[in-house]
Coordinates of C-alpha atoms and ligand atoms in Angstrom, one line a residue:
X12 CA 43.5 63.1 145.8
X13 CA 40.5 65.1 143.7
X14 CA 41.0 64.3 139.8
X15 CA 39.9 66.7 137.7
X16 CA 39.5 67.1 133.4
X17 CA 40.2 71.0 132.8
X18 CA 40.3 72.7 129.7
X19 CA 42.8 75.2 128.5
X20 CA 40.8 77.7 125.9
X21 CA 43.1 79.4 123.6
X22 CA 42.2 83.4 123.9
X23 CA 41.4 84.7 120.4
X24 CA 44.3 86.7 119.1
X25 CA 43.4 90.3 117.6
X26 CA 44.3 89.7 113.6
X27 CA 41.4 87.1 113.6
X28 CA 40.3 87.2 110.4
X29 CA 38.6 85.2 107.4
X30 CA 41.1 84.3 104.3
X31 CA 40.1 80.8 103.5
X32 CA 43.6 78.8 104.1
X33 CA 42.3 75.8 104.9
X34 CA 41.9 73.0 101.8
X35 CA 39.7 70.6 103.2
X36 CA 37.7 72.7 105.9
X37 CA 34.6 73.9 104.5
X38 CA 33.2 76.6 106.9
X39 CA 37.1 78.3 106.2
X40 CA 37.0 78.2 102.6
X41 CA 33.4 79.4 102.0
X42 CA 33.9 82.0 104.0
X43 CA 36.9 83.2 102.8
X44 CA 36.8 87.5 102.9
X45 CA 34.5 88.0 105.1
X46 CA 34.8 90.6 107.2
X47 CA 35.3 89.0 110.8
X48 CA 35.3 90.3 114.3
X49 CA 38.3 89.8 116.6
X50 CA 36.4 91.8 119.5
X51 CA 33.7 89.2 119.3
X52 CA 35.5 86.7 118.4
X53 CA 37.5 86.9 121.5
X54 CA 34.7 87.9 124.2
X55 CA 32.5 84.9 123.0
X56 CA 35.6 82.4 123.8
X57 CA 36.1 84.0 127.3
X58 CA 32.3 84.1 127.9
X59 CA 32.1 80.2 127.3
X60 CA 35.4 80.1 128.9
X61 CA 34.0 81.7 132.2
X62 CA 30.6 80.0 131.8
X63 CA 32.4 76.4 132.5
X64 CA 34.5 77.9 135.5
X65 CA 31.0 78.6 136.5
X66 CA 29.5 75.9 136.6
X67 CA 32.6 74.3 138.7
X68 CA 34.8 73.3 136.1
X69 CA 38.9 73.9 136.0
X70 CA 39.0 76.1 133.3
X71 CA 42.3 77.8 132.0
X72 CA 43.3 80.0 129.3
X73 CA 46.4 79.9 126.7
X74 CA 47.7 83.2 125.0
X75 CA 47.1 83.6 121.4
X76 CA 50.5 84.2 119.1
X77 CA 52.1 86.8 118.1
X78 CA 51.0 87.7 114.5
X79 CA 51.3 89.0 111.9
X80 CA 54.5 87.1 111.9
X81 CA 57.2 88.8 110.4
X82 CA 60.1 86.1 111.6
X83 CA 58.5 83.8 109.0
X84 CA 57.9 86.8 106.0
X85 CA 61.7 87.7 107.2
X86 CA 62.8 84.3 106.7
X87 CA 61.6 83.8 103.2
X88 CA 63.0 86.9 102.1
X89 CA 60.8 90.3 102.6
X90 CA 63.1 92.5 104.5
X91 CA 63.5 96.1 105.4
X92 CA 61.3 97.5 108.0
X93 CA 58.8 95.8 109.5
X94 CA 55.8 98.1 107.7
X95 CA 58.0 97.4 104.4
X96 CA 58.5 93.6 105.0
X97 CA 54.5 93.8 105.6
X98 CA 53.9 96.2 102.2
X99 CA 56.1 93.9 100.1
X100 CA 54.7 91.0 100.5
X101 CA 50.6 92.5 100.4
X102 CA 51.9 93.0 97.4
X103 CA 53.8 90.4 95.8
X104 CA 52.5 87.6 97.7
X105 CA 49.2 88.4 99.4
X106 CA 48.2 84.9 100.8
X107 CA 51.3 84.3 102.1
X108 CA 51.2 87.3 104.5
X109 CA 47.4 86.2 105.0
X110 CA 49.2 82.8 106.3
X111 CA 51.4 84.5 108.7
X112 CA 48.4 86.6 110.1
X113 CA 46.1 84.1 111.3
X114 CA 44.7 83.8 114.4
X115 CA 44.5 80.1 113.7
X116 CA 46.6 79.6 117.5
X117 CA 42.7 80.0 119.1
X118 CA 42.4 76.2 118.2
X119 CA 44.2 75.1 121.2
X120 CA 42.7 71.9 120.5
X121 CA 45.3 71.5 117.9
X122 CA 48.2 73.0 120.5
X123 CA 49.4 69.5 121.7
X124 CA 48.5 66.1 122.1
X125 CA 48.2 65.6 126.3
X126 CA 48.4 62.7 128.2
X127 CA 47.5 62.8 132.0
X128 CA 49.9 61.5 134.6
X129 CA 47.8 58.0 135.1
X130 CA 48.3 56.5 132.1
X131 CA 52.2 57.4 131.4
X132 CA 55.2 55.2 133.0
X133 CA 56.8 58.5 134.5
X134 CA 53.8 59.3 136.4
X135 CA 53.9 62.9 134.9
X136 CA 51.8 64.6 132.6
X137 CA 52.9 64.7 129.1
X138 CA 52.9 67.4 125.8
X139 CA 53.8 67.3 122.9
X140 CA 52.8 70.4 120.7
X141 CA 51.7 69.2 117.1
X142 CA 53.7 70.3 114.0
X143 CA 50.4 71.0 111.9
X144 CA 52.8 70.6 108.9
X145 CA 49.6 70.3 106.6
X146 CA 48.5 73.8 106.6
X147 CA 51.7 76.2 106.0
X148 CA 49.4 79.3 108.9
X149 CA 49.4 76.5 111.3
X150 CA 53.3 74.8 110.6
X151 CA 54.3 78.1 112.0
X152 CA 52.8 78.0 115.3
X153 CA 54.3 74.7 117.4
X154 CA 57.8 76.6 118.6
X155 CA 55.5 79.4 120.6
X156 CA 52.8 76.3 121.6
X157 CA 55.4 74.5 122.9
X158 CA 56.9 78.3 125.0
X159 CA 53.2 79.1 126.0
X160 CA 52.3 75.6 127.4
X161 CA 55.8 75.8 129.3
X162 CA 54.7 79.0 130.7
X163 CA 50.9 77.7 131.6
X164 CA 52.4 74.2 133.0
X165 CA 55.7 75.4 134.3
X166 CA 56.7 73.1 136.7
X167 CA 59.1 70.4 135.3
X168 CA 58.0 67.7 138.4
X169 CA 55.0 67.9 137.3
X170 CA 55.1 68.4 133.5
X171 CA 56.8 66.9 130.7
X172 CA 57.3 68.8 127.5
X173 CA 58.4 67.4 124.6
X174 CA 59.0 68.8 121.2
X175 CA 56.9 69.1 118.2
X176 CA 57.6 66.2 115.7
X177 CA 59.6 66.5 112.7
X178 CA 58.4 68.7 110.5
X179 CA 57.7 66.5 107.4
X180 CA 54.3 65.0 106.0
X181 CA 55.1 61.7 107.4
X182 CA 54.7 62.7 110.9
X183 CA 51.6 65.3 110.1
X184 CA 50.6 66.1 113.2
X185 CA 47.2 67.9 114.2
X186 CA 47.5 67.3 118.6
X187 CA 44.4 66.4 120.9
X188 CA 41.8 66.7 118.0
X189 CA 42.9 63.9 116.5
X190 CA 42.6 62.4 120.4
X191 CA 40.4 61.0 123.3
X192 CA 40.7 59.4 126.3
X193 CA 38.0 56.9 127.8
X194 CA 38.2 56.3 131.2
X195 CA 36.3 55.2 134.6
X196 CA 37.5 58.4 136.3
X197 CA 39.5 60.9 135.3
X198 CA 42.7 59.7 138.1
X199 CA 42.4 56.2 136.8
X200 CA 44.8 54.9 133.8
X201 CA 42.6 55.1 130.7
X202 CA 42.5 53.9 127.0
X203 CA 43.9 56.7 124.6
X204 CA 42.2 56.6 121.5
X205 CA 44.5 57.8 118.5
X206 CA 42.6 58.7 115.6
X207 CA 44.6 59.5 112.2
X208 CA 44.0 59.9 108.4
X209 CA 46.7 58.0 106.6
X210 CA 49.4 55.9 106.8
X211 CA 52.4 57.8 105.4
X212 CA 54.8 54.1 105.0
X213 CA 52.2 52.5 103.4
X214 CA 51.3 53.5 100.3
X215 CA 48.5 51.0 99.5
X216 CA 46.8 51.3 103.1
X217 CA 43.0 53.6 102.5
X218 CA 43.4 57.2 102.6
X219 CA 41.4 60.5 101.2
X220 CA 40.7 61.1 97.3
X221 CA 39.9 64.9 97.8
X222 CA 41.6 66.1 100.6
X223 CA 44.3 65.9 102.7
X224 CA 44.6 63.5 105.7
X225 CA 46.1 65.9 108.5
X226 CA 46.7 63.0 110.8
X227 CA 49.6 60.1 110.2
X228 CA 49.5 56.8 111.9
X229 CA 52.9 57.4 112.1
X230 CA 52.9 60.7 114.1
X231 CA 50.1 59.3 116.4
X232 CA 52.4 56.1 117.6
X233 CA 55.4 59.0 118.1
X234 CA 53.2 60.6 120.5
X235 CA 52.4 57.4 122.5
X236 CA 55.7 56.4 122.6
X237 CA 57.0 59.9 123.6
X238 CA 54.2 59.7 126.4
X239 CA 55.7 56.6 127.9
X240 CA 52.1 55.1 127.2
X241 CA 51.9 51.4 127.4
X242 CA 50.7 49.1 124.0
X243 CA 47.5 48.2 126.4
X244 CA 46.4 51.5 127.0
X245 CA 46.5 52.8 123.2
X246 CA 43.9 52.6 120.4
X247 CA 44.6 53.7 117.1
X248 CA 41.6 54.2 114.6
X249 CA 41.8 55.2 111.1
X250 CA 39.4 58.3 110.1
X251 CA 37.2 57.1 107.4
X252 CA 38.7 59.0 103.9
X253 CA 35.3 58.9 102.8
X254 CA 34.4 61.6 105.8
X255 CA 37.8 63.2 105.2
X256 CA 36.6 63.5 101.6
X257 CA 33.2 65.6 102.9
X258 CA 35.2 67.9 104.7
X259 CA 36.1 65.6 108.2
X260 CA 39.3 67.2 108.5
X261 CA 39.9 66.6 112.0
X262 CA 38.4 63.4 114.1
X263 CA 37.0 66.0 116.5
X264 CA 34.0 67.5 113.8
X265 CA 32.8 63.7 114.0
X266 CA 33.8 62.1 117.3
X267 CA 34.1 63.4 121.2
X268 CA 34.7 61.4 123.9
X269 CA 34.7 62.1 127.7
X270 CA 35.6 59.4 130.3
X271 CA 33.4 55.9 130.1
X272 CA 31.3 57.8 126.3
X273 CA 32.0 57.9 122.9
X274 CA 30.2 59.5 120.8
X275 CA 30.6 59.6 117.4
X276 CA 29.1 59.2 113.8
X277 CA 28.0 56.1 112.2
X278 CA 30.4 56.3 109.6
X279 CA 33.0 58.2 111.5
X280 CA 35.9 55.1 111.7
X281 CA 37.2 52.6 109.4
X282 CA 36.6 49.0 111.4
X283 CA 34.5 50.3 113.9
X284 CA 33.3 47.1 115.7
X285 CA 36.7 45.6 115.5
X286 CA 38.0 49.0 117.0
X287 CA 35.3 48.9 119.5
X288 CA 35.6 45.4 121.0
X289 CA 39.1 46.5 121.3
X290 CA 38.6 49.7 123.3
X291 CA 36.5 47.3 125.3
X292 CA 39.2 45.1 125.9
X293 CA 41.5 47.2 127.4
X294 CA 39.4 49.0 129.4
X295 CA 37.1 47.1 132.0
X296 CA 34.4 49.6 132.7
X297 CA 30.7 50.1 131.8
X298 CA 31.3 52.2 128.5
X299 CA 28.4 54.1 126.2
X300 CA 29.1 54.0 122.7
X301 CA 26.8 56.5 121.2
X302 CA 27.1 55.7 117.5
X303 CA 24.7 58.3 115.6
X304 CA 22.9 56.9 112.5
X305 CA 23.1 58.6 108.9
X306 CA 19.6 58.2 108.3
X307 CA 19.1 60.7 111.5
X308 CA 22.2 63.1 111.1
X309 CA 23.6 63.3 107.3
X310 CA 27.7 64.0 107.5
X311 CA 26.8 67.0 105.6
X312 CA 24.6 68.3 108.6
X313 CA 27.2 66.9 111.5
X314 CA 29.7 69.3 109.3
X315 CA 27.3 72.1 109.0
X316 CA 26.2 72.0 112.9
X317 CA 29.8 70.9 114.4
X318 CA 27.3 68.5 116.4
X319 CA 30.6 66.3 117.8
X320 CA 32.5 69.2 118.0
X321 CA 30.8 69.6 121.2
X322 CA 32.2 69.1 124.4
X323 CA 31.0 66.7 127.0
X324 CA 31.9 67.7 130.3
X325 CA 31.5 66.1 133.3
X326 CA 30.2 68.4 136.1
X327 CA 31.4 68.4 139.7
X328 CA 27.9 66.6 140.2
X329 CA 29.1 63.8 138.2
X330 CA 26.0 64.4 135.7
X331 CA 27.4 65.1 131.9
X332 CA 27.0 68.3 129.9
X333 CA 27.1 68.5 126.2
X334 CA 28.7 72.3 125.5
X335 CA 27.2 72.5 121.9
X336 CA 27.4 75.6 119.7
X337 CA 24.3 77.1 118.4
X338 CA 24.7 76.0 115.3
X339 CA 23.4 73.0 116.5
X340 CA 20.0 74.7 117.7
X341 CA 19.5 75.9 113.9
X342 CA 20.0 72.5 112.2
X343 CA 16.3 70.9 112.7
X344 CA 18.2 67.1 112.1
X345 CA 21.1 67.7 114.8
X346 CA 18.6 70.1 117.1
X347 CA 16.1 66.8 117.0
X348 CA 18.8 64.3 117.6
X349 CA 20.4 66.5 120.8
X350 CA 17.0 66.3 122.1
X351 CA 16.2 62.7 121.8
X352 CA 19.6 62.1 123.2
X353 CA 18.6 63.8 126.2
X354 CA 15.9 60.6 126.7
X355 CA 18.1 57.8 125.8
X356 CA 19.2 56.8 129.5
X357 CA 22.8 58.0 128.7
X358 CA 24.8 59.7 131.2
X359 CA 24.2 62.9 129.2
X360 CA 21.6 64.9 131.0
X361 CA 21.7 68.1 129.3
X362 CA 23.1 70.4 126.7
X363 CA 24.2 74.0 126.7
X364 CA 24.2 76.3 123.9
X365 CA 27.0 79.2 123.0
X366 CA 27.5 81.1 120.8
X367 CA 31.0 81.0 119.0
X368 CA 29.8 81.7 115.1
X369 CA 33.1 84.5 115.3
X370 CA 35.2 81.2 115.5
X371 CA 32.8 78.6 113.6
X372 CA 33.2 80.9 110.4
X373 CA 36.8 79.6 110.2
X374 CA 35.5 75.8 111.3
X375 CA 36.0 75.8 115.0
X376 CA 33.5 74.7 117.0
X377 CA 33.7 74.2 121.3
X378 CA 35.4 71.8 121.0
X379 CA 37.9 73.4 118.9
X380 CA 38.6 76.0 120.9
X381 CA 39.6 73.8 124.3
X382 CA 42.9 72.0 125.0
X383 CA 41.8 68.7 127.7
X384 CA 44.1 68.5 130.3
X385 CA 43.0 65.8 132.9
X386 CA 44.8 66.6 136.4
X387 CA 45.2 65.9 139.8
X388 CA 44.7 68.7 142.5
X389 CA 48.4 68.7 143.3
X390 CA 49.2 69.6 139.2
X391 CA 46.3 72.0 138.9
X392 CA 47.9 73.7 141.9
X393 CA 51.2 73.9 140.1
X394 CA 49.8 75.5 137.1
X395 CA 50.5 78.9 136.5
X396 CA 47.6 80.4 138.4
X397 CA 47.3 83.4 136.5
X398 CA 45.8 81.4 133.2
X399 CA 42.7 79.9 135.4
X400 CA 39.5 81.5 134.9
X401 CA 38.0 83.5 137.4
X402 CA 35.7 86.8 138.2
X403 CA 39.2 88.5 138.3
X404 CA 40.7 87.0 134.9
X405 CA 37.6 87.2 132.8
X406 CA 37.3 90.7 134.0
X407 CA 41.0 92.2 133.0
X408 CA 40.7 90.0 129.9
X409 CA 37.4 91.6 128.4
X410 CA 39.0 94.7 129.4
X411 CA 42.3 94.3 127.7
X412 CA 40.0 93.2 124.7
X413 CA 37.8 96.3 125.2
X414 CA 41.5 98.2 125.1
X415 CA 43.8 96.4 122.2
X416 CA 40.8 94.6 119.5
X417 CA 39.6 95.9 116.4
X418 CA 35.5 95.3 115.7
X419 CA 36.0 94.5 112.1
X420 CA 39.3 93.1 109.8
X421 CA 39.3 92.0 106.3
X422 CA 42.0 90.9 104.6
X423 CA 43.1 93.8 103.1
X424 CA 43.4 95.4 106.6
X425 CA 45.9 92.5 107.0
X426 CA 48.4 94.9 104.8
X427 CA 47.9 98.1 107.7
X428 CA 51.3 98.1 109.5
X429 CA 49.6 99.5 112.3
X430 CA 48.1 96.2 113.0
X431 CA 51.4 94.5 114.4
X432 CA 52.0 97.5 116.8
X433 CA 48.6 97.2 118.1
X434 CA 49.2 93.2 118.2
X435 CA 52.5 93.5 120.1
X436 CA 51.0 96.0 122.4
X437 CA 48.5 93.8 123.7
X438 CA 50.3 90.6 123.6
X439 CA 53.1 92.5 125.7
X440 CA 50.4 93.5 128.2
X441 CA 48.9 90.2 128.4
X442 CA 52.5 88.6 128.8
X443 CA 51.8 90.6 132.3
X444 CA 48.5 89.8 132.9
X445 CA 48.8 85.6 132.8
X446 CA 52.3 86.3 134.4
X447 CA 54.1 83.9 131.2
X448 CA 57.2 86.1 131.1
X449 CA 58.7 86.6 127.5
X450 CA 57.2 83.6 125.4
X451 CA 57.1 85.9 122.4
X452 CA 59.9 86.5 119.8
X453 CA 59.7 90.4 119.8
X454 CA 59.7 90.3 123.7
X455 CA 63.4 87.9 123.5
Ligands
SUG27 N1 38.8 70.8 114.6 C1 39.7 71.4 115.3 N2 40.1 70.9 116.4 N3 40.1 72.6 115.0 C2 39.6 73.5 114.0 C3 40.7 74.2 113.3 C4 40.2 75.2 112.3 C5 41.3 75.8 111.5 N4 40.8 76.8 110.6 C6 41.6 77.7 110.0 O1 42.8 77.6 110.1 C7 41.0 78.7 109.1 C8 41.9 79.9 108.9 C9 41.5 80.8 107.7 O2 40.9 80.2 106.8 O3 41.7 82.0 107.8 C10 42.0 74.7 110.7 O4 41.5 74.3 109.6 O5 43.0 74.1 111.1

């Protein structure tokens, strides 16, 4: 049997746009009204999206949601038609219709928390979508997560889908970017690592000052337990608040891992070497830990550059690939360090450079933008073939971009009622084109 590590990329939706809802996220508060560019937005994602399936990898796409989403508006009390549920609240309660128009879904990283069959006690591969109760744009998004994954990984032998976590601070859940798995190879039972913010039980254990801890220990031992992980196979780490603090919002802007690496920031954890010796306990491999010094990349640049919000990617060769943005190329710190990396006998041989700024404006980097599902051949065979990417694929879904996206949005264009015809219209068509049936609330 072949083992693979695919990634899912979430498509960028058409209502992509700029409106600063994230506390704590720099890149999404300072650029807060800019004008964005959904059209871009979305063809960079598939062209990095295609340029892994090129190189070899198992690469698959997930369907954005359907926004603007009126269910939500509906629910907390605009009503009328759907252009006047849309023109009421522009007007009486702009940044709540800028919460249900975000394109935030793209960040499939936050979609679910996955766990591949070798490590779980059912020998099946687990999901649980995460709640991303922290952010009200994101809290809206697990129910259609959780439809679209059961669509993409539709067979129930194969796949085990569980519900999002309940929906209440104490289980704040942000999914797989708030997760790694070190392994020896991607079919062998591995060591999840669980990283998370705050303990919500314990009020005098460390958290964040500033801003909010997205993560709960809490919500990360749900997950494990729901994934029928064993106690000897599980890591969890506390995020250092002080990182949190400097706008660390996720563990993935300061730590990636891929199978027998870690990479990650100096002052990324709380306990580190304690943490490590115990990552090295349970797993009995030859393991890199790639701890990056301050004194060569400041937080404030690893922020800036998204330099662990790379992914490392192993190639069918078996040599590793950093899949960095070009951000990273700009910073002179980061672009230094990438390149000295290249020398340190690590087995990262190379990096590759794309170009995602439509998606980095809002704080999402590569690694953002890519949902890890290790599998087997037998379970990428039972995927829903019509999300992998291929000539055919990336060539209907630039043209369905080319057909359905607007080149420029601002938030004011967020009150245009036109948008959610144009955003049904295409979501309707793509329901056809990755074959997912009706996973959207208009299309039920
Ligand atoms: N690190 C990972 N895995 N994901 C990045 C998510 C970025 C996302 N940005 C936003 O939601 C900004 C939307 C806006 O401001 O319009 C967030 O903060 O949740």
């Amino acid at each position: 049997m072949k083992h693979f590590e695919a990634n899912f990329d979430g498509l960028v939706g058409p209502t992509h746009n700029y409106a600063g809802l994230s506390f704590g996220n720099v890149a999404s508060l300072s650029n807060a009204a800019l004008a964005s560019n959904p059209k871009a937005a979305a063809k960079q994602g598939l062209q990095k999206a295609k340029a892994l399936a090129d190189m070899g990898m198992v690469q698959g796409m997930l369907a954005p949601q359907e926004r603007p989403d009126l269910y939500t508006l509906r629910r907390i009390g605009f009503s009328g038609s759907d252009a006047n549920v849309i023109q009421q609240a522009a007007k009486e309660a702009p940044m709540l219709l800028n919460a249900c128009c975000s394109a935030s879904s793209m960040w499939t990283a936050n979609a679910a928390t996955v766990s591949p069959s070798a490590d779980t006690r059912d020998g099946k591969l687990h999901f649980t979508p995460a709640n991303l109760v922290d952010k009200l744009h994101r809290s809206i998004e697990p129910l259609t997560t959780g439809r679209i994954l059961t669509a993409t990984f539709n067979d129930p032998h194969y796949f085990h889908h569980h519900s999002h976590l309940p929906e209440h601070n104490s289980f704040g859940d942000e999914g797989a970017a708030n997760h790694t798995r070190l392994c020896k190879e991607y079919g062998h039972a591995g060591v999840e690592l669980f990283v998370y913010g705050q303990e919500a039980t314990n009020p005098s254990a460390p958290k964040p000052q500033k801003y909010p801890a997205r993560q709960t220990l809490e919500a990360s031992m749900a997950v494990a337990r729901l994934h029928q992980l064993e106690e000897d196979n599980c890591v969890f780490i506390q995020q250092n608040p002080d990182v949190i603090d400097q706008g660390v919002f996720h563990n993935d802007v300061i730590a990636v891992g891929n199978q027998n690496v870690l990479f990650y920031h100096e002052q990324a954890f709380l306990n580190t070497q304690h943490k490590i010796d115990e990552i090295k306990r349970k797993l009995d491999t030859d393991l890199y830990f790639i701890e990056v010094p301050t004194a060569k990349v400041s937080i404030n640049d690893a922020v800036k550059s998204y330099l662990f919000n790379t992914q490392i990617i192993t190639l069918p060769s078996g040599e590793m690939v950093i899949v960095a943005p070009t951000d990273c190329q700009e910073n002179p710190a980061v672009f230094a360090y990438l390149n000295e990396l290249l020398t340190l006998n690590t087995p990262i041989k190379q990096v590759l450079y794309f170009d995602v700024k439509q998606s980095m404006q809002n704080g999402g980097g590569p690694a953002c933008l890519r949902l890890r599902v290790a599998m087997n051949d037998m379970e990428v065979a039972a995927v829903n073939q019509h999300t992998l990417m291929n000539e055919g694929l990336f060539g209907r879904l630039n043209t369905w971009v080319d057909k359905h996206y607007r080149d420029r949005l601002t938030t004011q264009d967020l009150a245009d009622p036109q948008l959610i015809i144009e955003s049904r219209t295409a979501l309707d068509e793509l329901t056809q084109i990755m074959k997912l049936g009706s996973v959207y609330q208009f299309q039920r």
